[in-house]
Amino acid sequence: MIFSFMSLSFWITFTAVTLYLTCSFLKFIIRNNLNENRRQLIHSLGDPYVYMDDLTFVGFFHPYCAAGGGGERVLWIAIRDIQKEFPNVICVVYTGDTDYTKNDIVHRVKNSFNIDLDSSRLIFIYLKKRYLVEDTRYPRFTLIMQSLGSLFIGFEALNQLVPDLLIDTMGYAFIYPLAYYVSRVKIAAYVHYPTISSDMLNRVYEQRFNHQLTTRGIIWSTGKLIYYKLFAVIYGFCGSFADLVMVNSSWTKGHIDSLWNTDSEIVYPPCDTGRLNELPLTNRQNIIVSVAQFRPEKDHALQLKSLAKLYEKYPKWKTEHKVQLILIGSCRNDDDAKRVDSLRKQCVDLDIQDCVEFEVNASYDLLVSTLSKSKVGIHTMWNEHFGIGVVEYMAAGLIPVAHNSGGPKLDIVKDYAGKRIGYLADTEDTFADALNAALSLPEEEYIAMASNARASASDKFSEEAFNMDLLCSVRSYLT
């Protein structure tokens, strides 16, 4: 027993000493390059920044900045607003999109989101090791392996520039203690969703006590539950290093506050309510539109099944008053492209291929044009952290039919001014019923509900509201 205790003490001491020496070595590397790297970046900006002494660097850690989703919209509007408010701030984006030049990304942002950036005060630092956080690289222990992989790209980022404020906008909490110990940089986080949540733990817990499981299944579920709980503890420890925590919804706040032992600030994501509010509410067609990246969690398959169920339960929408479904979304990689192909095949299997249209990597103008003629917007992701697409539906005058969970349930599709603004559902049948209810609204009732939904979106989720809340949160770190 004494030998076992001594052996355990040795390994604890060895681990602690190794971590200390590793951090000291990394700190030496970063500090050795700190001033020279900053000098070179300022020089690359040219006049007048070379002669300015009060420059502040704000780093945005966003390895997939060219993805084109709701998270990227938050990133670019945050940068635009900070650039406008603080003329001495240089915004730096740490990205793994090495195939894109600065001009490519700025043009893509304009084309996809209609956002204008000041490229003279914008720097991109490219991360060549982004492959270490690709989920396809780790078929087992994906969460922990991706998180450990983020440490390498976190160091790669800091080794090229230590900013005055580091803002993580993609949820890589494992880099926080690294950034703190090797550079003492101030850390802010804008959390779209927790890497792990109590909902995930509850699902595994329910599987653990499923009486139909075999002994092997019980052992597997128990191991998975232990793995998730350990990961949640480590994730909470890393998150506690953030000096400022902003979250995008009540759902996310509840989970992050519990996991990170913090009191986060809700900063709702921005929606282009100004342009979308101008779209007329008259002459809308029987079109259901879906706006979401072609990622597995968005559950486009449920949308197709719901449309088929709508036709089955209410045949008039396939014959007399033909309803069309338009899926608008971006593809990040080959896996997403294959997912679109699979969805096209599913349309054929459900015999709805003539009623479904795919718009992949559509421009912002095409998105607005499609919203302007559609009547209903559908959203099917379970426990969506927020649901910016649902807000866009409302601002554009569509009746939202969203999943009865997460942000849409807690923050978005809630009665406004004492009146209904949309519908919630969670199965093929309930989605079919909700779609039928929305499509069946008489013109006068549709306009009244759509107007109320639009007012709710403008009041709570506009770019102006985001600007005010964001700047209020970060101002003390930039002045």
Tab-separated table of C-alpha atoms in Angstrom:
chain	number	residue	atom	x	y	z
A	1	MET	CA	0.000	0.000	0.000
A	2	ILE	CA	2.857	2.355	0.842
A	3	PHE	CA	4.467	1.492	-2.488
A	4	SER	CA	1.216	2.272	-4.344
A	5	PHE	CA	0.908	5.612	-2.545
A	6	MET	CA	4.507	6.521	-3.401
A	7	SER	CA	3.936	5.477	-7.012
A	8	LEU	CA	0.822	7.682	-7.238
A	9	SER	CA	2.654	10.617	-5.642
A	10	PHE	CA	5.496	10.214	-8.125
A	11	TRP	CA	3.209	10.372	-11.143
A	12	ILE	CA	1.288	13.349	-9.789
A	13	THR	CA	4.549	15.199	-9.142
A	14	PHE	CA	5.964	14.160	-12.501
A	15	THR	CA	2.826	15.375	-14.311
A	16	ALA	CA	2.828	18.706	-12.451
A	17	VAL	CA	6.525	19.315	-13.161
A	18	THR	CA	6.086	18.383	-16.827
A	19	LEU	CA	3.152	20.788	-17.236
A	20	TYR	CA	5.086	23.566	-15.512
A	21	LEU	CA	8.166	23.079	-17.708
A	22	THR	CA	6.023	22.849	-20.859
A	23	CYS	CA	4.178	26.083	-20.032
A	24	SER	CA	7.461	27.808	-19.211
A	25	PHE	CA	8.964	26.713	-22.519
A	26	LEU	CA	5.919	27.828	-24.525
A	27	LYS	CA	5.852	31.135	-22.648
A	28	PHE	CA	9.525	31.686	-23.522
A	29	ILE	CA	8.872	31.028	-27.228
A	30	ILE	CA	5.890	33.374	-27.380
A	31	ARG	CA	7.482	36.209	-25.420
A	32	ASN	CA	10.682	35.916	-27.445
A	33	ASN	CA	8.694	36.651	-30.637
A	34	LEU	CA	6.101	38.986	-29.139
A	35	ASN	CA	7.425	42.439	-30.014
A	36	GLU	CA	8.881	41.487	-33.392
A	37	ASN	CA	5.644	39.842	-34.561
A	38	ARG	CA	3.605	42.874	-33.553
A	39	ARG	CA	6.059	45.237	-35.248
A	40	GLN	CA	5.858	43.262	-38.510
A	41	LEU	CA	2.059	43.226	-38.486
A	42	ILE	CA	1.870	46.984	-37.888
A	43	HIS	CA	4.376	47.523	-40.687
A	44	SER	CA	2.214	45.425	-43.035
A	45	LEU	CA	-0.698	47.816	-42.422
A	46	GLY	CA	1.318	50.790	-43.691
A	47	ASP	CA	0.468	54.442	-43.080
A	48	PRO	CA	-0.858	55.868	-40.835
A	49	TYR	CA	-0.773	52.920	-38.412
A	50	VAL	CA	3.033	52.652	-38.414
A	51	TYR	CA	3.183	55.977	-36.594
A	52	MET	CA	0.366	55.358	-34.104
A	53	ASP	CA	1.383	54.524	-30.530
A	54	ASP	CA	-2.009	53.645	-29.078
A	55	LEU	CA	-2.994	50.726	-31.333
A	56	THR	CA	-4.989	47.945	-29.695
A	57	PHE	CA	-5.102	44.455	-31.200
A	58	VAL	CA	-8.306	42.442	-30.799
A	59	GLY	CA	-7.920	38.836	-31.864
A	60	PHE	CA	-10.924	36.789	-32.978
A	61	PHE	CA	-10.284	33.069	-32.737
A	62	HIS	CA	-12.482	31.682	-35.517
A	63	PRO	CA	-10.751	28.877	-37.492
A	64	TYR	CA	-13.695	28.538	-39.907
A	65	CYS	CA	-14.362	32.208	-40.671
A	66	ALA	CA	-15.324	31.540	-44.315
A	67	ALA	CA	-18.032	28.988	-43.453
A	68	GLY	CA	-20.914	31.377	-44.153
A	69	GLY	CA	-23.232	30.446	-41.264
A	70	GLY	CA	-24.921	32.313	-38.440
A	71	GLY	CA	-21.798	32.158	-36.289
A	72	GLU	CA	-19.809	33.859	-39.028
A	73	ARG	CA	-22.425	36.575	-39.347
A	74	VAL	CA	-21.945	37.332	-35.636
A	75	LEU	CA	-18.162	37.441	-36.164
A	76	TRP	CA	-18.234	39.909	-39.049
A	77	ILE	CA	-20.827	42.234	-37.525
A	78	ALA	CA	-18.849	42.276	-34.268
A	79	ILE	CA	-15.720	43.249	-36.210
A	80	ARG	CA	-17.579	45.903	-38.202
A	81	ASP	CA	-19.099	47.433	-35.071
A	82	ILE	CA	-15.798	47.448	-33.162
A	83	GLN	CA	-14.044	49.035	-36.150
A	84	LYS	CA	-16.631	51.818	-36.269
A	85	GLU	CA	-16.583	52.486	-32.522
A	86	PHE	CA	-12.823	52.232	-31.853
A	87	PRO	CA	-10.624	53.785	-34.590
A	88	ASN	CA	-7.432	52.682	-32.815
A	89	VAL	CA	-8.372	48.992	-32.825
A	90	ILE	CA	-6.850	46.526	-35.281
A	91	CYS	CA	-9.015	43.428	-35.662
A	92	VAL	CA	-7.149	40.159	-36.198
A	93	VAL	CA	-8.901	36.959	-37.309
A	94	TYR	CA	-7.161	33.657	-36.609
A	95	THR	CA	-8.424	31.367	-39.373
A	96	GLY	CA	-7.614	28.042	-40.931
A	97	ASP	CA	-9.118	29.032	-44.291
A	98	THR	CA	-5.728	29.052	-45.983
A	99	ASP	CA	-7.267	28.832	-49.470
A	100	TYR	CA	-8.727	32.332	-49.142
A	101	THR	CA	-6.864	35.612	-49.368
A	102	LYS	CA	-7.861	38.647	-47.363
A	103	ASN	CA	-9.642	40.135	-50.374
A	104	ASP	CA	-11.422	36.816	-51.014
A	105	ILE	CA	-12.828	36.728	-47.491
A	106	VAL	CA	-13.846	40.406	-47.450
A	107	HIS	CA	-15.632	39.907	-50.789
A	108	ARG	CA	-17.295	36.719	-49.523
A	109	VAL	CA	-18.540	38.559	-46.416
A	110	LYS	CA	-20.036	41.296	-48.586
A	111	ASN	CA	-21.636	38.784	-50.946
A	112	SER	CA	-23.014	36.472	-48.255
A	113	PHE	CA	-24.026	38.932	-45.537
A	114	ASN	CA	-23.992	42.385	-47.134
A	115	ILE	CA	-21.479	43.520	-44.485
A	116	ASP	CA	-18.816	46.126	-45.287
A	117	LEU	CA	-15.495	45.824	-43.445
A	118	ASP	CA	-12.589	48.239	-43.185
A	119	SER	CA	-9.897	46.018	-44.676
A	120	SER	CA	-7.163	48.547	-43.817
A	121	ARG	CA	-7.615	47.650	-40.137
A	122	LEU	CA	-8.193	43.951	-40.626
A	123	ILE	CA	-5.527	41.243	-40.455
A	124	PHE	CA	-5.828	37.515	-41.091
A	125	ILE	CA	-3.463	35.118	-39.378
A	126	TYR	CA	-3.570	31.710	-41.010
A	127	LEU	CA	-3.539	28.501	-38.975
A	128	LYS	CA	-1.980	25.606	-40.864
A	129	LYS	CA	-2.871	22.983	-38.250
A	130	ARG	CA	-6.653	23.394	-38.396
A	131	TYR	CA	-6.942	19.781	-39.500
A	132	LEU	CA	-6.312	18.861	-35.860
A	133	VAL	CA	-9.839	20.005	-34.927
A	134	GLU	CA	-11.674	18.321	-37.815
A	135	ASP	CA	-14.268	15.956	-36.343
A	136	THR	CA	-13.779	13.449	-39.161
A	137	ARG	CA	-10.206	12.933	-37.951
A	138	TYR	CA	-11.388	11.349	-34.692
A	139	PRO	CA	-13.974	8.560	-35.035
A	140	ARG	CA	-13.570	7.834	-31.294
A	141	PHE	CA	-13.332	10.242	-28.344
A	142	THR	CA	-14.145	13.078	-30.731
A	143	LEU	CA	-14.849	15.758	-28.111
A	144	ILE	CA	-11.642	15.362	-26.148
A	145	MET	CA	-9.438	14.845	-29.215
A	146	GLN	CA	-10.797	17.942	-30.959
A	147	SER	CA	-10.323	19.929	-27.759
A	148	LEU	CA	-6.739	18.739	-27.372
A	149	GLY	CA	-6.161	19.523	-31.046
A	150	SER	CA	-7.340	23.081	-30.409
A	151	LEU	CA	-4.384	23.544	-28.037
A	152	PHE	CA	-1.990	23.205	-30.969
A	153	ILE	CA	-3.771	25.756	-33.155
A	154	GLY	CA	-4.210	27.987	-30.100
A	155	PHE	CA	-0.453	28.029	-29.600
A	156	GLU	CA	0.061	28.497	-33.348
A	157	ALA	CA	-2.201	31.567	-33.176
A	158	LEU	CA	-0.570	33.144	-30.119
A	159	ASN	CA	2.911	32.471	-31.444
A	160	GLN	CA	2.124	34.730	-34.409
A	161	LEU	CA	0.421	37.464	-32.376
A	162	VAL	CA	-0.582	37.958	-28.757
A	163	PRO	CA	-3.498	40.408	-28.934
A	164	ASP	CA	-4.564	42.810	-26.213
A	165	LEU	CA	-7.928	41.044	-26.085
A	166	LEU	CA	-8.575	37.526	-27.368
A	167	ILE	CA	-12.202	36.820	-28.298
A	168	ASP	CA	-13.118	33.194	-28.938
A	169	THR	CA	-16.172	33.106	-31.183
A	170	MET	CA	-16.225	29.371	-31.933
A	171	GLY	CA	-16.223	27.698	-28.543
A	172	TYR	CA	-12.644	26.424	-28.191
A	173	ALA	CA	-12.530	26.740	-24.395
A	174	PHE	CA	-9.464	24.496	-24.031
A	175	ILE	CA	-7.255	27.293	-25.354
A	176	TYR	CA	-8.195	29.638	-22.479
A	177	PRO	CA	-5.834	28.247	-19.801
A	178	LEU	CA	-3.092	27.981	-22.445
A	179	ALA	CA	-3.569	31.626	-23.446
A	180	TYR	CA	-3.637	32.711	-19.814
A	181	TYR	CA	-0.534	30.881	-18.659
A	182	VAL	CA	1.706	31.596	-21.643
A	183	SER	CA	0.672	35.181	-22.435
A	184	ARG	CA	-1.589	36.565	-19.668
A	185	VAL	CA	-3.871	37.944	-22.393
A	186	LYS	CA	-7.391	39.053	-21.484
A	187	ILE	CA	-9.893	36.456	-22.716
A	188	ALA	CA	-13.472	37.003	-23.860
A	189	ALA	CA	-15.843	34.349	-25.140
A	190	TYR	CA	-18.945	34.611	-27.275
A	191	VAL	CA	-20.530	31.196	-26.806
A	192	HIS	CA	-23.026	29.974	-29.383
A	193	TYR	CA	-23.500	26.631	-27.647
A	194	PRO	CA	-21.697	24.594	-24.982
A	195	THR	CA	-19.429	21.813	-26.225
A	196	ILE	CA	-21.205	19.553	-23.757
A	197	SER	CA	-24.483	20.095	-21.940
A	198	SER	CA	-26.697	18.517	-19.332
A	199	ASP	CA	-29.039	17.474	-22.162
A	200	MET	CA	-26.283	15.317	-23.638
A	201	LEU	CA	-25.576	13.794	-20.227
A	202	ASN	CA	-29.267	13.128	-19.654
A	203	ARG	CA	-29.585	11.325	-22.977
A	204	VAL	CA	-26.697	8.999	-22.115
A	205	TYR	CA	-28.096	8.557	-18.589
A	206	GLU	CA	-31.459	7.494	-20.038
A	207	GLN	CA	-29.706	5.003	-22.332
A	208	ARG	CA	-27.855	3.621	-19.313
A	209	PHE	CA	-31.150	2.648	-17.672
A	210	ASN	CA	-32.798	1.342	-20.819
A	211	HIS	CA	-33.991	-2.141	-19.826
A	212	GLN	CA	-33.653	-3.359	-23.408
A	213	LEU	CA	-29.878	-2.862	-23.412
A	214	THR	CA	-27.599	-5.883	-23.296
A	215	THR	CA	-24.863	-6.212	-20.682
A	216	ARG	CA	-22.374	-4.973	-23.251
A	217	GLY	CA	-24.629	-2.006	-24.023
A	218	ILE	CA	-24.909	-1.114	-20.340
A	219	ILE	CA	-21.125	-1.217	-19.951
A	220	TRP	CA	-20.712	0.956	-23.051
A	221	SER	CA	-23.308	3.496	-21.867
A	222	THR	CA	-21.749	3.630	-18.391
A	223	GLY	CA	-18.306	4.263	-19.880
A	224	LYS	CA	-19.723	6.960	-22.134
A	225	LEU	CA	-21.448	8.629	-19.177
A	226	ILE	CA	-18.212	8.683	-17.176
A	227	TYR	CA	-16.337	10.075	-20.207
A	228	TYR	CA	-18.886	12.871	-20.687
A	229	LYS	CA	-18.904	13.778	-16.987
A	230	LEU	CA	-15.103	13.956	-16.876
A	231	PHE	CA	-15.082	16.054	-20.022
A	232	ALA	CA	-17.700	18.397	-18.519
A	233	VAL	CA	-15.464	18.949	-15.471
A	234	ILE	CA	-12.420	19.755	-17.646
A	235	TYR	CA	-14.529	21.950	-19.937
A	236	GLY	CA	-15.819	23.886	-16.932
A	237	PHE	CA	-12.284	24.358	-15.605
A	238	CYS	CA	-11.097	25.752	-18.957
A	239	GLY	CA	-14.096	28.045	-19.330
A	240	SER	CA	-13.448	29.568	-15.917
A	241	PHE	CA	-10.366	31.337	-17.354
A	242	ALA	CA	-12.528	33.672	-19.474
A	243	ASP	CA	-12.612	37.249	-18.155
A	244	LEU	CA	-15.781	38.079	-20.100
A	245	VAL	CA	-18.442	35.577	-21.150
A	246	MET	CA	-21.197	36.470	-23.603
A	247	VAL	CA	-23.825	33.961	-24.733
A	248	ASN	CA	-26.416	34.045	-27.473
A	249	SER	CA	-29.539	32.811	-25.668
A	250	SER	CA	-31.209	31.912	-22.399
A	251	TRP	CA	-30.664	28.220	-23.162
A	252	THR	CA	-26.922	28.683	-23.640
A	253	LYS	CA	-26.671	30.912	-20.561
A	254	GLY	CA	-28.240	28.266	-18.358
A	255	HIS	CA	-25.727	25.622	-19.428
A	256	ILE	CA	-22.623	27.836	-19.519
A	257	ASP	CA	-23.304	29.460	-16.148
A	258	SER	CA	-23.640	26.013	-14.599
A	259	LEU	CA	-20.591	24.495	-16.307
A	260	TRP	CA	-18.222	27.476	-16.038
A	261	ASN	CA	-19.485	28.768	-12.689
A	262	THR	CA	-19.970	32.242	-14.139
A	263	ASP	CA	-22.651	34.852	-14.743
A	264	SER	CA	-22.653	35.317	-18.495
A	265	GLU	CA	-24.216	38.194	-20.399
A	266	ILE	CA	-26.866	37.469	-23.029
A	267	VAL	CA	-26.029	39.211	-26.295
A	268	TYR	CA	-28.554	38.077	-28.886
A	269	PRO	CA	-27.079	37.483	-32.363
A	270	PRO	CA	-27.762	40.223	-34.931
A	271	CYS	CA	-30.294	39.893	-37.696
A	272	ASP	CA	-30.500	42.192	-40.718
A	273	THR	CA	-33.968	43.311	-39.705
A	274	GLY	CA	-33.603	46.642	-41.514
A	275	ARG	CA	-33.461	45.216	-45.027
A	276	LEU	CA	-35.763	42.281	-44.281
A	277	ASN	CA	-38.384	44.547	-42.707
A	278	GLU	CA	-38.795	46.299	-46.053
A	279	LEU	CA	-40.066	43.138	-47.756
A	280	PRO	CA	-43.804	43.379	-48.526
A	281	LEU	CA	-46.232	41.037	-46.771
A	282	THR	CA	-48.625	40.829	-49.714
A	283	ASN	CA	-48.593	38.449	-52.677
A	284	ARG	CA	-46.774	35.712	-50.772
A	285	GLN	CA	-46.717	32.250	-52.344
A	286	ASN	CA	-47.223	28.820	-50.772
A	287	ILE	CA	-43.509	28.372	-50.274
A	288	ILE	CA	-41.843	26.909	-47.197
A	289	VAL	CA	-38.219	27.980	-46.903
A	290	SER	CA	-35.414	26.510	-44.811
A	291	VAL	CA	-32.270	28.545	-44.095
A	292	ALA	CA	-29.534	26.442	-42.467
A	293	GLN	CA	-26.082	25.085	-43.206
A	294	PHE	CA	-26.155	21.521	-44.493
A	295	ARG	CA	-24.846	20.075	-41.241
A	296	PRO	CA	-26.181	16.866	-39.676
A	297	GLU	CA	-27.538	18.530	-36.539
A	298	LYS	CA	-29.785	20.816	-38.615
A	299	ASP	CA	-31.871	17.715	-39.408
A	300	HIS	CA	-32.953	18.584	-42.942
A	301	ALA	CA	-34.192	14.996	-43.200
A	302	LEU	CA	-36.963	15.839	-40.719
A	303	GLN	CA	-38.008	18.741	-42.936
A	304	LEU	CA	-38.407	16.415	-45.906
A	305	LYS	CA	-40.333	13.861	-43.842
A	306	SER	CA	-42.544	16.634	-42.484
A	307	LEU	CA	-43.339	17.834	-46.005
A	308	ALA	CA	-44.220	14.281	-47.053
A	309	LYS	CA	-46.415	13.955	-43.955
A	310	LEU	CA	-48.093	17.286	-44.799
A	311	TYR	CA	-48.985	15.946	-48.236
A	312	GLU	CA	-50.235	12.701	-46.678
A	313	LYS	CA	-52.433	14.313	-44.008
A	314	TYR	CA	-53.500	17.349	-46.027
A	315	PRO	CA	-53.425	16.318	-49.738
A	316	LYS	CA	-54.677	19.703	-50.926
A	317	TRP	CA	-51.159	21.132	-50.433
A	318	LYS	CA	-49.816	18.762	-53.090
A	319	THR	CA	-52.703	19.064	-55.552
A	320	GLU	CA	-54.975	22.119	-55.304
A	321	HIS	CA	-52.661	24.591	-53.533
A	322	LYS	CA	-49.258	23.187	-54.361
A	323	VAL	CA	-46.657	23.880	-51.673
A	324	GLN	CA	-42.949	24.037	-52.460
A	325	LEU	CA	-40.020	23.616	-50.051
A	326	ILE	CA	-36.793	25.534	-50.766
A	327	LEU	CA	-33.669	24.552	-48.821
A	328	ILE	CA	-31.051	27.326	-48.655
A	329	GLY	CA	-27.711	26.626	-47.006
A	330	SER	CA	-23.959	26.547	-47.347
A	331	CYS	CA	-21.656	23.535	-47.656
A	332	ARG	CA	-18.427	23.685	-45.640
A	333	ASN	CA	-16.744	20.616	-47.101
A	334	ASP	CA	-17.154	17.360	-49.018
A	335	ASP	CA	-19.139	15.785	-46.183
A	336	ASP	CA	-21.742	18.529	-46.425
A	337	ALA	CA	-21.889	18.127	-50.211
A	338	LYS	CA	-22.473	14.391	-49.786
A	339	ARG	CA	-25.204	15.196	-47.283
A	340	VAL	CA	-26.986	17.297	-49.902
A	341	ASP	CA	-26.767	14.396	-52.351
A	342	SER	CA	-28.273	12.127	-49.703
A	343	LEU	CA	-31.113	14.586	-49.132
A	344	ARG	CA	-31.831	14.692	-52.859
A	345	LYS	CA	-32.078	10.898	-52.827
A	346	GLN	CA	-34.404	11.059	-49.834
A	347	CYS	CA	-36.675	13.369	-51.830
A	348	VAL	CA	-36.940	10.705	-54.518
A	349	ASP	CA	-37.649	7.992	-51.934
A	350	LEU	CA	-40.436	10.155	-50.425
A	351	ASP	CA	-41.758	11.049	-53.889
A	352	ILE	CA	-41.459	14.784	-53.237
A	353	GLN	CA	-38.566	15.545	-55.603
A	354	ASP	CA	-40.747	17.782	-57.781
A	355	CYS	CA	-41.703	19.906	-54.775
A	356	VAL	CA	-38.250	20.498	-53.261
A	357	GLU	CA	-35.536	22.875	-54.474
A	358	PHE	CA	-31.951	23.140	-53.186
A	359	GLU	CA	-30.012	26.420	-53.207
A	360	VAL	CA	-26.454	25.611	-52.094
A	361	ASN	CA	-24.047	28.439	-51.181
A	362	ALA	CA	-26.610	30.993	-52.306
A	363	SER	CA	-25.805	34.701	-52.343
A	364	TYR	CA	-27.392	37.050	-49.829
A	365	ASP	CA	-29.453	38.665	-52.586
A	366	LEU	CA	-30.907	35.285	-53.566
A	367	LEU	CA	-31.689	34.570	-49.910
A	368	VAL	CA	-33.576	37.855	-49.555
A	369	SER	CA	-35.384	37.311	-52.855
A	370	THR	CA	-36.555	33.868	-51.754
A	371	LEU	CA	-37.689	35.105	-48.351
A	372	SER	CA	-39.644	37.929	-50.006
A	373	LYS	CA	-41.971	35.511	-51.802
A	374	SER	CA	-42.279	32.784	-49.146
A	375	LYS	CA	-44.965	32.431	-46.504
A	376	VAL	CA	-43.517	29.943	-43.980
A	377	GLY	CA	-40.034	29.314	-42.569
A	378	ILE	CA	-39.158	25.893	-41.139
A	379	HIS	CA	-36.512	25.011	-38.539
A	380	THR	CA	-35.962	21.453	-37.256
A	381	MET	CA	-32.770	21.370	-35.176
A	382	TRP	CA	-33.191	19.890	-31.691
A	383	ASN	CA	-31.893	22.180	-28.943
A	384	GLU	CA	-30.637	24.845	-31.341
A	385	HIS	CA	-28.567	27.165	-29.183
A	386	PHE	CA	-30.282	30.211	-30.677
A	387	GLY	CA	-31.699	30.019	-34.190
A	388	ILE	CA	-30.795	33.120	-36.199
A	389	GLY	CA	-32.585	31.647	-39.213
A	390	VAL	CA	-35.858	31.718	-37.302
A	391	VAL	CA	-35.342	35.417	-36.538
A	392	GLU	CA	-34.668	36.081	-40.223
A	393	TYR	CA	-37.947	34.379	-41.098
A	394	MET	CA	-39.807	36.666	-38.700
A	395	ALA	CA	-38.069	39.833	-39.878
A	396	ALA	CA	-38.799	38.912	-43.489
A	397	GLY	CA	-42.504	38.431	-42.786
A	398	LEU	CA	-42.638	34.630	-42.737
A	399	ILE	CA	-44.527	32.574	-40.159
A	400	PRO	CA	-41.906	30.514	-38.271
A	401	VAL	CA	-42.475	26.808	-37.636
A	402	ALA	CA	-39.578	25.846	-35.356
A	403	HIS	CA	-38.403	22.999	-33.170
A	404	ASN	CA	-39.932	23.049	-29.715
A	405	SER	CA	-36.600	23.248	-27.858
A	406	GLY	CA	-33.563	25.434	-27.217
A	407	GLY	CA	-33.427	29.058	-28.323
A	408	PRO	CA	-36.541	29.046	-30.550
A	409	LYS	CA	-38.645	27.848	-27.607
A	410	LEU	CA	-37.077	29.978	-24.861
A	411	ASP	CA	-36.251	33.240	-26.666
A	412	ILE	CA	-37.662	33.554	-30.169
A	413	VAL	CA	-41.064	31.988	-30.913
A	414	LYS	CA	-42.728	33.501	-27.873
A	415	ASP	CA	-45.915	35.537	-27.805
A	416	TYR	CA	-45.262	39.208	-28.430
A	417	ALA	CA	-47.651	41.930	-27.283
A	418	GLY	CA	-49.873	39.106	-26.054
A	419	LYS	CA	-50.275	37.578	-29.517
A	420	ARG	CA	-48.933	34.476	-31.295
A	421	ILE	CA	-46.031	34.928	-33.706
A	422	GLY	CA	-45.462	31.356	-34.903
A	423	TYR	CA	-45.615	27.643	-34.158
A	424	LEU	CA	-43.479	25.034	-32.390
A	425	ALA	CA	-43.262	21.315	-33.189
A	426	ASP	CA	-40.991	18.322	-32.618
A	427	THR	CA	-42.163	15.358	-34.743
A	428	GLU	CA	-43.172	14.735	-38.348
A	429	ASP	CA	-46.842	14.802	-37.350
A	430	THR	CA	-46.667	17.975	-35.271
A	431	PHE	CA	-44.580	19.723	-37.929
A	432	ALA	CA	-47.126	18.723	-40.581
A	433	ASP	CA	-49.957	20.089	-38.421
A	434	ALA	CA	-48.078	23.324	-37.711
A	435	LEU	CA	-47.232	23.822	-41.390
A	436	ASN	CA	-50.871	23.268	-42.282
A	437	ALA	CA	-51.979	25.791	-39.651
A	438	ALA	CA	-49.536	28.429	-40.934
A	439	LEU	CA	-50.380	27.864	-44.587
A	440	SER	CA	-54.134	27.885	-43.877
A	441	LEU	CA	-54.157	31.352	-42.290
A	442	PRO	CA	-56.508	33.747	-44.103
A	443	GLU	CA	-54.678	36.680	-45.673
A	444	GLU	CA	-55.738	39.125	-42.974
A	445	GLU	CA	-54.674	36.802	-40.131
A	446	TYR	CA	-51.401	35.967	-41.874
A	447	ILE	CA	-50.502	39.657	-42.224
A	448	ALA	CA	-51.412	40.333	-38.579
A	449	MET	CA	-49.275	37.432	-37.286
A	450	ALA	CA	-46.375	38.194	-39.645
A	451	SER	CA	-46.417	41.873	-38.616
A	452	ASN	CA	-46.321	40.918	-34.946
A	453	ALA	CA	-43.446	38.485	-35.555
A	454	ARG	CA	-41.571	41.183	-37.460
A	455	ALA	CA	-42.021	43.653	-34.593
A	456	SER	CA	-40.680	41.083	-32.124
A	457	ALA	CA	-37.591	40.439	-34.275
A	458	SER	CA	-36.851	44.135	-34.693
A	459	ASP	CA	-37.285	44.849	-31.009
A	460	LYS	CA	-35.065	42.067	-29.648
A	461	PHE	CA	-32.753	40.806	-32.387
A	462	SER	CA	-31.774	43.724	-34.623
A	463	GLU	CA	-28.191	44.664	-35.503
A	464	GLU	CA	-28.688	47.837	-33.460
A	465	ALA	CA	-29.590	45.812	-30.350
A	466	PHE	CA	-26.548	43.565	-30.869
A	467	ASN	CA	-24.296	46.590	-31.361
A	468	MET	CA	-25.437	48.180	-28.115
A	469	ASP	CA	-25.094	44.992	-26.031
A	470	LEU	CA	-21.746	43.950	-27.538
A	471	LEU	CA	-20.060	47.334	-27.142
A	472	CYS	CA	-21.386	47.658	-23.607
A	473	SER	CA	-19.715	44.328	-22.759
A	474	VAL	CA	-16.297	44.902	-24.374
A	475	ARG	CA	-15.870	48.652	-23.920
A	476	SER	CA	-13.952	48.428	-20.633
A	477	TYR	CA	-11.398	46.134	-22.306
A	478	LEU	CA	-10.806	48.468	-25.265
A	479	THR	CA	-10.559	51.862	-23.573
